[in-house]
Short mmCIF file of C-alpha atoms and ligand atoms in Angstrom, two decimals:
data_model
loop_
_atom_site.label_atom_id
_atom_site.label_comp_id
_atom_site.label_asym_id
_atom_site.label_seq_id
_atom_site.Cartn_x
_atom_site.Cartn_y
_atom_site.Cartn_z
CA UNK N 1 -77.93 -4.30 150.24
CA UNK N 2 -81.38 -3.34 148.87
CA UNK N 3 -82.00 0.08 147.29
CA UNK N 4 -85.45 1.47 146.45
CA UNK N 5 -85.40 3.40 143.19
CA UNK N 6 -88.40 5.36 141.89
CA UNK N 7 -88.24 5.06 138.12
CA UNK N 8 -89.91 7.70 135.97
CA UNK N 9 -89.77 6.69 132.31
CA UNK N 10 -91.76 9.79 131.24
CA UNK N 11 -92.44 10.58 127.59
CA UNK N 12 -90.88 10.25 124.14
CA UNK N 13 -87.62 8.27 124.28
CA UNK N 14 -87.83 8.21 128.11
CA UNK N 15 -89.11 4.61 128.46
CA UNK N 16 -86.54 3.28 125.95
CA UNK N 17 -83.50 4.85 127.60
CA UNK N 18 -84.60 4.16 131.19
CA UNK N 19 -85.09 0.47 130.30
CA UNK N 20 -81.44 0.26 129.25
CA UNK N 21 -80.23 2.03 132.41
CA UNK N 22 -82.18 -0.44 134.59
CA UNK N 23 -80.74 -3.31 132.56
CA UNK N 24 -77.23 -2.08 133.37
CA UNK N 25 -78.09 -1.50 137.05
CA UNK N 26 -79.41 -5.07 137.31
CA UNK N 27 -76.13 -6.49 136.05
CA UNK N 28 -74.20 -4.25 138.48
CA UNK N 29 -76.47 -5.50 141.27
CA UNK N 30 -75.73 -9.12 140.38
CA UNK N 31 -71.98 -8.55 140.15
CA UNK N 32 -71.65 -6.64 143.43
CA UNK N 33 -74.43 -8.29 145.47
CA UNK N 34 -76.97 -5.44 145.63
CA UNK N 35 -80.66 -5.48 144.89
CA UNK N 36 -82.16 -2.53 143.06
CA UNK N 37 -85.95 -2.50 143.54
CA UNK N 38 -87.84 -0.33 141.08
CA UNK N 39 -91.20 1.36 141.53
CA UNK N 40 -92.54 2.97 138.39
CA UNK N 41 -93.83 6.52 138.86
CA UNK N 42 -95.94 8.48 136.37
CA UNK N 43 -94.83 11.98 135.46
CA UNK N 44 -95.14 14.30 132.48
CA UNK N 45 -97.43 13.76 129.50
CA UNK N 46 -98.23 10.15 130.38
CA UNK N 47 -99.41 11.29 133.78
CA UNK N 48 -101.57 14.05 132.24
CA UNK N 49 -103.21 11.46 129.98
CA UNK N 50 -103.96 9.12 132.89
CA UNK N 51 -104.64 11.48 135.79
CA UNK N 52 -105.12 14.98 134.37
CA UNK N 53 -102.01 16.39 136.10
CA UNK N 54 -98.26 16.07 135.33
CA UNK N 55 -97.42 14.79 138.83
CA UNK N 56 -99.92 13.48 141.37
CA UNK N 57 -99.41 13.78 145.13
CA UNK N 58 -99.18 9.98 145.34
CA UNK N 59 -96.45 9.93 142.68
CA UNK N 60 -94.48 12.53 144.63
CA UNK N 61 -94.95 10.56 147.86
CA UNK N 62 -93.62 7.42 146.14
CA UNK N 63 -90.55 9.37 145.01
CA UNK N 64 -90.06 10.75 148.53
CA UNK N 65 -90.24 7.27 150.02
CA UNK N 66 -87.48 5.98 147.71
CA UNK N 67 -83.73 6.02 148.15
CA UNK N 68 -83.36 7.74 144.80
CA UNK N 69 -85.13 8.67 141.57
CA UNK N 70 -84.16 7.81 138.00
CA UNK N 71 -85.87 9.86 135.30
CA UNK N 72 -85.93 9.50 131.51
CA UNK N 73 -87.44 12.76 130.22
CA UNK N 74 -90.82 14.43 129.98
CA UNK N 75 -92.55 16.47 127.31
CA UNK N 76 -93.79 16.16 123.77
CA UNK N 77 -93.59 17.99 120.49
CA UNK N 78 -94.33 21.53 121.67
CA UNK N 79 -95.81 22.52 118.30
CA UNK N 80 -98.08 19.50 117.89
CA UNK N 81 -98.97 17.91 121.22
CA UNK N 82 -102.28 18.73 122.95
CA UNK N 83 -100.36 18.87 126.25
CA UNK N 84 -99.19 22.36 125.24
CA UNK N 85 -102.75 23.64 124.92
CA UNK N 86 -103.02 23.27 128.72
CA UNK N 87 -102.11 26.10 131.13
CA UNK N 88 -98.34 26.14 131.96
CA UNK N 89 -98.84 24.64 135.44
CA UNK N 90 -100.50 21.56 133.92
CA UNK N 91 -98.00 20.89 131.13
CA UNK N 92 -95.53 17.96 131.25
CA UNK N 93 -92.52 20.07 132.33
CA UNK N 94 -94.47 21.35 135.37
CA UNK N 95 -94.02 17.83 136.77
CA UNK N 96 -90.29 18.34 136.67
CA UNK N 97 -90.43 21.58 138.65
CA UNK N 98 -92.87 20.03 141.12
CA UNK N 99 -90.69 17.00 141.82
CA UNK N 100 -87.52 19.10 142.20
CA UNK N 101 -89.32 21.37 144.65
CA UNK N 102 -91.08 18.49 146.43
CA UNK N 103 -87.79 16.68 147.00
CA UNK N 104 -85.96 19.88 148.05
CA UNK N 105 -83.32 19.55 145.37
CA UNK N 106 -81.13 22.67 145.42
CA UNK N 107 -77.99 21.37 143.77
CA UNK N 108 -77.64 20.51 140.12
CA UNK N 109 -74.60 18.54 138.98
CA UNK N 110 -73.85 18.47 135.29
CA UNK N 111 -70.70 16.70 134.22
CA UNK N 112 -69.15 17.86 130.94
CA UNK N 113 -67.05 15.02 129.64
CA UNK N 114 -65.43 14.89 126.24
CA UNK N 115 -64.74 11.22 125.67
CA UNK N 116 -61.49 10.96 123.66
CA UNK N 117 -63.28 8.51 121.32
CA UNK N 118 -65.80 11.24 120.40
CA UNK N 119 -63.33 14.09 119.91
CA UNK N 120 -64.63 14.74 116.42
CA UNK N 121 -67.98 15.87 117.87
CA UNK N 122 -66.28 18.66 119.86
CA UNK N 123 -66.53 22.07 118.19
CA UNK N 124 -63.19 23.20 119.74
CA UNK N 125 -59.82 22.86 118.00
CA UNK N 126 -57.89 19.65 118.62
CA UNK N 127 -54.99 21.41 120.35
CA UNK N 128 -57.36 22.95 122.92
CA UNK N 129 -58.88 19.66 124.05
CA UNK N 130 -55.96 17.25 123.80
CA UNK N 131 -57.17 13.86 125.08
CA UNK N 132 -60.53 15.27 126.13
CA UNK N 133 -61.76 16.98 129.29
CA UNK N 134 -63.80 16.01 132.31
CA UNK N 135 -65.30 18.54 134.69
CA UNK N 136 -68.58 19.09 136.48
CA UNK N 137 -70.70 22.19 136.95
CA UNK N 138 -72.30 22.45 140.41
CA UNK N 139 -75.20 24.88 140.05
CA UNK N 140 -77.37 26.30 142.84
CA UNK N 141 -80.93 25.53 141.77
CA UNK N 142 -83.47 27.17 144.06
CA UNK N 143 -82.19 30.66 144.86
CA UNK N 144 -80.94 33.82 143.18
CA UNK N 145 -82.53 35.92 140.49
CA UNK N 146 -84.91 33.19 139.22
CA UNK N 147 -86.61 33.16 142.62
CA UNK N 148 -86.19 36.81 143.71
CA UNK N 149 -88.90 39.45 143.79
CA UNK N 150 -89.70 40.86 140.38
CA UNK N 151 -91.99 43.53 139.00
CA UNK N 152 -92.81 45.48 135.88
CA UNK N 153 -94.27 48.96 136.38
CA UNK N 154 -94.90 52.03 134.28
CA UNK N 155 -93.60 55.27 135.76
CA UNK N 156 -94.35 58.56 133.98
CA UNK N 157 -95.20 56.59 130.82
CA UNK N 158 -91.91 54.63 130.93
CA UNK N 159 -92.04 50.85 131.40
CA UNK N 160 -89.59 49.58 133.98
CA UNK N 161 -88.79 46.00 135.03
CA UNK N 162 -86.84 44.86 138.09
CA UNK N 163 -85.55 41.44 139.15
CA UNK N 164 -83.82 40.90 142.47
CA UNK N 165 -81.13 38.33 143.24
CA UNK N 166 -81.31 37.31 146.89
CA UNK N 167 -78.97 34.77 148.49
CA UNK N 168 -78.45 34.11 152.17
CA UNK N 169 -75.32 32.55 153.62
CA UNK N 170 -77.05 29.25 154.41
CA UNK N 171 -78.08 28.78 150.78
CA UNK N 172 -74.52 29.47 149.68
CA UNK N 173 -72.93 27.24 152.33
CA UNK N 174 -75.04 24.18 151.53
CA UNK N 175 -74.27 24.31 147.79
CA UNK N 176 -70.59 25.04 148.47
CA UNK N 177 -70.47 21.92 150.66
CA UNK N 178 -71.82 19.85 147.78
CA UNK N 179 -69.11 21.25 145.49
CA UNK N 180 -66.36 20.28 147.94
CA UNK N 181 -67.92 16.85 148.49
CA UNK N 182 -67.95 16.31 144.72
CA UNK N 183 -64.34 17.53 144.45
CA UNK N 184 -63.37 15.02 147.15
CA UNK N 185 -64.66 12.21 144.92
CA UNK N 186 -62.79 13.57 141.87
CA UNK N 187 -59.35 15.08 141.16
CA UNK N 188 -60.11 17.65 143.78
CA UNK N 189 -60.15 21.34 142.97
CA UNK N 190 -62.99 23.85 142.99
CA UNK N 191 -63.39 26.96 140.84
CA UNK N 192 -66.03 29.20 142.39
CA UNK N 193 -67.57 31.49 139.78
CA UNK N 194 -69.17 34.84 140.63
CA UNK N 195 -69.30 38.51 139.68
CA UNK N 196 -67.76 39.82 142.90
CA UNK N 197 -66.41 42.95 141.20
CA UNK N 198 -70.02 44.18 140.82
CA UNK N 199 -72.60 42.23 142.83
CA UNK N 200 -73.13 42.14 146.60
CA UNK N 201 -74.57 38.61 146.35
CA UNK N 202 -71.31 37.56 144.68
CA UNK N 203 -69.18 39.17 147.39
CA UNK N 204 -71.14 37.25 150.04
CA UNK N 205 -70.87 34.14 147.85
CA UNK N 206 -67.06 34.50 147.71
CA UNK N 207 -66.74 34.93 151.51
CA UNK N 208 -68.99 32.01 152.40
CA UNK N 209 -67.34 29.69 149.87
CA UNK N 210 -63.95 30.63 151.33
CA UNK N 211 -65.18 29.89 154.88
CA UNK N 212 -66.62 26.54 153.72
CA UNK N 213 -63.30 25.65 152.06
CA UNK N 214 -61.66 25.70 155.51
CA UNK N 215 -63.73 22.63 156.45
CA UNK N 216 -62.27 20.88 153.40
CA UNK N 217 -58.60 21.43 154.03
CA UNK N 218 -56.52 20.26 151.16
CA UNK N 219 -59.05 20.90 148.39
CA UNK N 220 -57.74 23.90 146.46
CA UNK N 221 -60.20 26.74 145.78
CA UNK N 222 -59.91 29.34 143.05
CA UNK N 223 -62.27 32.28 142.44
CA UNK N 224 -63.11 33.28 138.89
CA UNK N 225 -65.33 36.00 137.46
CA UNK N 226 -68.18 34.66 135.38
CA UNK N 227 -67.22 36.54 132.20
CA UNK N 228 -63.71 35.12 132.41
CA UNK N 229 -65.11 31.63 133.07
CA UNK N 230 -67.25 31.84 129.92
CA UNK N 231 -64.05 32.55 127.97
CA UNK N 232 -61.91 29.98 129.75
CA UNK N 233 -64.44 27.23 128.96
CA UNK N 234 -63.74 27.58 125.26
CA UNK N 235 -60.06 28.52 125.61
CA UNK N 236 -58.84 25.90 128.07
CA UNK N 237 -61.61 23.58 129.36
CA UNK N 238 -59.04 21.09 130.68
CA UNK N 239 -58.16 23.46 133.57
CA UNK N 240 -61.50 22.79 135.33
CA UNK N 241 -62.48 20.05 137.75
CA UNK N 242 -65.49 21.36 139.73
CA UNK N 243 -67.13 24.66 138.77
CA UNK N 244 -69.31 25.97 141.61
CA UNK N 245 -71.75 28.73 140.81
CA UNK N 246 -75.11 30.34 141.52
CA UNK N 247 -78.37 29.68 139.68
CA UNK N 248 -78.34 31.98 136.64
CA UNK N 249 -74.58 31.81 135.97
CA UNK N 250 -74.85 28.02 136.31
CA UNK N 251 -77.76 27.86 133.89
CA UNK N 252 -75.71 29.61 131.21
CA UNK N 253 -72.32 28.02 131.93
CA UNK N 254 -73.68 24.46 132.12
CA UNK N 255 -75.24 24.85 128.66
CA UNK N 256 -71.96 26.24 127.33
CA UNK N 257 -70.15 23.33 128.96
CA UNK N 258 -72.45 20.72 127.42
CA UNK N 259 -72.17 22.35 124.00
CA UNK N 260 -68.39 21.96 123.92
CA UNK N 261 -68.73 18.20 124.36
CA UNK N 262 -70.78 18.16 121.15
CA UNK N 263 -72.91 15.12 122.04
CA UNK N 264 -76.13 15.65 123.98
CA UNK N 265 -76.89 11.91 124.11
CA UNK N 266 -73.86 11.40 126.39
CA UNK N 267 -74.48 13.95 129.15
CA UNK N 268 -75.73 12.86 132.56
CA UNK N 269 -77.05 15.03 135.37
CA UNK N 270 -78.05 14.87 139.00
CA UNK N 271 -80.14 17.07 141.27
CA UNK N 272 -79.41 16.77 144.97
CA UNK N 273 -80.63 18.16 148.28
CA UNK N 274 -79.84 17.90 152.02
CA UNK N 275 -80.30 14.13 152.09
CA UNK N 276 -78.91 11.33 149.95
CA UNK N 277 -82.12 11.19 147.89
CA UNK N 278 -81.29 12.57 144.44
CA UNK N 279 -82.93 12.83 141.04
CA UNK N 280 -80.82 11.49 138.18
CA UNK N 281 -81.61 12.16 134.54
CA UNK N 282 -79.96 12.74 131.17
CA UNK N 283 -79.36 16.40 130.25
CA UNK N 284 -81.37 16.05 127.06
CA UNK N 285 -85.15 16.09 126.60
CA UNK N 286 -87.68 13.50 125.45
CA UNK N 287 -86.67 13.74 121.76
CA UNK N 288 -90.17 13.05 120.38
CA UNK N 289 -88.74 13.15 116.84
CA UNK N 290 -86.94 9.83 117.39
CA UNK N 291 -89.19 8.17 120.00
CA UNK N 292 -90.11 4.50 119.53
CA UNK N 293 -87.51 3.92 116.80
CA UNK N 294 -84.79 2.24 118.89
CA UNK N 295 -82.25 4.85 117.78
CA UNK N 296 -81.93 7.06 120.90
CA UNK N 297 -78.61 7.03 122.70
CA UNK N 298 -79.13 5.55 126.21
CA UNK N 299 -75.61 6.45 127.45
CA UNK N 300 -76.58 9.74 129.19
CA UNK N 301 -79.19 7.85 131.23
CA UNK N 302 -76.81 4.97 131.96
CA UNK N 303 -74.17 7.48 133.15
CA UNK N 304 -76.86 9.19 135.25
CA UNK N 305 -77.48 5.83 136.91
CA UNK N 306 -73.72 5.65 137.61
CA UNK N 307 -73.97 9.08 139.29
CA UNK N 308 -76.82 7.72 141.41
CA UNK N 309 -74.60 4.89 142.63
CA UNK N 310 -71.79 7.34 143.43
CA UNK N 311 -73.70 10.22 145.05
CA UNK N 312 -76.83 8.65 146.57
CA UNK N 313 -75.55 5.20 147.50
CA UNK N 314 -71.77 5.80 147.89
CA UNK N 315 -71.10 2.84 145.60
CA UNK N 316 -67.91 4.21 144.07
CA UNK N 317 -66.53 1.01 142.59
CA UNK N 318 -69.88 0.14 141.02
CA UNK N 319 -70.14 3.61 139.44
CA UNK N 320 -66.57 3.31 138.11
CA UNK N 321 -67.51 -0.05 136.65
CA UNK N 322 -70.38 1.45 134.60
CA UNK N 323 -68.17 4.29 133.35
CA UNK N 324 -65.43 1.84 132.38
CA UNK N 325 -67.98 -0.30 130.51
CA UNK N 326 -69.18 2.76 128.54
CA UNK N 327 -65.56 3.63 127.70
CA UNK N 328 -64.80 0.14 126.56
CA UNK N 329 -67.88 0.01 124.28
CA UNK N 330 -66.83 3.34 122.74
CA UNK N 331 -63.24 2.12 122.37
CA UNK N 332 -64.52 -0.85 120.39
CA UNK N 333 -66.30 1.49 117.99
CA UNK N 334 -69.97 0.81 118.89
CA UNK N 335 -72.09 3.90 118.26
CA UNK N 336 -75.73 4.99 118.22
CA UNK N 337 -76.72 7.23 115.30
CA UNK N 338 -76.17 10.55 117.12
CA UNK N 339 -72.47 9.82 117.78
CA UNK N 340 -71.77 7.77 114.67
CA UNK N 341 -68.62 8.46 112.68
CA UNK N 342 -66.73 6.82 109.84
CA UNK N 343 -65.32 3.38 110.55
CA UNK N 344 -67.58 2.80 113.59
CA UNK N 345 -70.36 0.25 114.05
CA UNK N 346 -73.95 1.53 114.17
CA UNK N 347 -76.28 -0.02 116.76
CA UNK N 348 -79.67 0.81 118.31
CA UNK N 349 -80.76 1.82 121.82
CA UNK N 350 -81.34 -1.71 123.07
CA UNK N 351 -78.14 -3.06 121.56
CA UNK N 352 -76.11 -0.24 123.14
CA UNK N 353 -77.63 -1.19 126.52
CA UNK N 354 -76.74 -4.85 125.87
CA UNK N 355 -73.15 -4.00 124.95
CA UNK N 356 -72.63 -1.94 128.12
CA UNK N 357 -74.36 -4.53 130.33
CA UNK N 358 -72.18 -7.28 128.87
CA UNK N 359 -68.98 -5.42 129.80
CA UNK N 360 -70.02 -4.92 133.43
P1 NAD U 1 -84.33 17.27 123.09
O1 NAD U 1 -83.12 17.21 123.95
O2 NAD U 1 -85.41 16.32 123.40
O3 NAD U 1 -83.89 17.03 121.55
C1 NAD U 1 -82.99 17.88 120.86
C2 NAD U 1 -82.36 17.09 119.69
O4 NAD U 1 -81.44 16.14 120.23
C3 NAD U 1 -83.38 16.28 118.89
O5 NAD U 1 -83.00 16.27 117.53
C4 NAD U 1 -83.28 14.87 119.46
O6 NAD U 1 -83.62 13.86 118.53
C5 NAD U 1 -81.80 14.81 119.86
N1 NAD U 1 -81.61 13.95 121.03
C6 NAD U 1 -81.93 14.23 122.31
N2 NAD U 1 -81.64 13.21 123.11
C7 NAD U 1 -81.10 12.25 122.32
C8 NAD U 1 -80.59 10.94 122.56
N3 NAD U 1 -80.58 10.39 123.77
N4 NAD U 1 -80.13 10.24 121.50
C9 NAD U 1 -80.12 10.76 120.28
N5 NAD U 1 -80.58 12.00 119.99
C10 NAD U 1 -81.07 12.73 120.99
O7 NAD U 1 -84.83 18.78 123.12
P2 NAD U 1 -86.14 19.43 122.49
O8 NAD U 1 -86.42 18.83 121.15
O9 NAD U 1 -85.93 20.88 122.62
O10 NAD U 1 -87.32 19.04 123.48
C11 NAD U 1 -88.20 17.93 123.29
C12 NAD U 1 -89.11 17.82 124.49
O11 NAD U 1 -88.34 17.50 125.64
C13 NAD U 1 -89.85 19.12 124.82
O12 NAD U 1 -91.16 18.80 125.20
C14 NAD U 1 -89.08 19.70 125.98
O13 NAD U 1 -89.85 20.52 126.80
C15 NAD U 1 -88.67 18.42 126.69
N6 NAD U 1 -87.49 18.54 127.58
C16 NAD U 1 -87.53 17.81 128.71
C17 NAD U 1 -86.43 17.81 129.56
C18 NAD U 1 -86.49 16.95 130.80
O14 NAD U 1 -87.34 16.10 130.89
N7 NAD U 1 -85.57 17.14 131.74
C19 NAD U 1 -85.30 18.57 129.25
C20 NAD U 1 -85.29 19.30 128.06
C21 NAD U 1 -86.40 19.27 127.22
#
């Protein structure tokens, strides 16, 4: 089958890591009889340089007309680049917000995987992580306190600021469905995280998630308060499979979750909406400090491509195949500089892509 993929290399290390992900996809295509057709789309600093804006309407239309989008990263050195002298709505990262909004992406999936081969990078004690952990944070992306009404006023000489945290049941139901769908493709249990002992939005969240769970009979659901979840992540991360949560809690917990894996170059992510069209990108940024040196780790982007196969195209076996290839390369001791340790073999971005492609 043919799949149309909009490819956004972006800035910094973006083009280098996306090239390796496409290389791996091509080999998967050959092995399994699919054709991945790429259309390059400009976004971020490169788009500003060529068109004056971080994302043109045509670029967004191209992304909308695709089956899925693969993104490297956007942005430059915030202290040095002229892009950051522009108003915020014209800076590289504005492209990211515009494409997420334009594609209606309300669900952010961030897997936190500690590969047993990289255990030394994990800041947690050995006995807490055992053979590693593997869970995913499902974060609501377009509602809650980041999008609620806010104001700052001065009353009787006292400055006062208010943020509101609105959620309606439809917003909760659609993200809860994604969490159960993800759990179906994994080991299969959901931990829904809220602050239902205090917040009305959380009490509604809890009810709607419970109702949604009834459509997914057989997938166990557990509720957990967000403060407890923050502790459990560093006390016993192996207990989690799918963590479902709202926007702000998810923002904080997904960063905590990625930190305990210790290796930013390994972490994939996906943003999804009502349709199968998703945006897949590494969790890290454009790393301008190492751009153009063939030392960036392409694995996060390659694993993001695997997520694309699994969630947008339902190509489960093909996604497994990429993940197995990454595991086998790590087992054999091949490492880029960011994950290098004693006794391992140091290789560059391109060579890491070659190694993974070869094992497909
Ligand atoms: P960053 O993630 O780009 O880099 C942080 C550190 O991690 C750097 O030392 C970098 O060299 C290293 N690093 C990151 N990815 C790596 C990889 N694949 N292999 C090896 N090392 C890697 O974060 P930053 O420095 O805060 O931001 C740089 C730029 O990226 C900024 O302009 C920022 O706005 C942008 N950014 C973009 C995205 C995105 O496109 N989704 C996300 C975050 C940051």
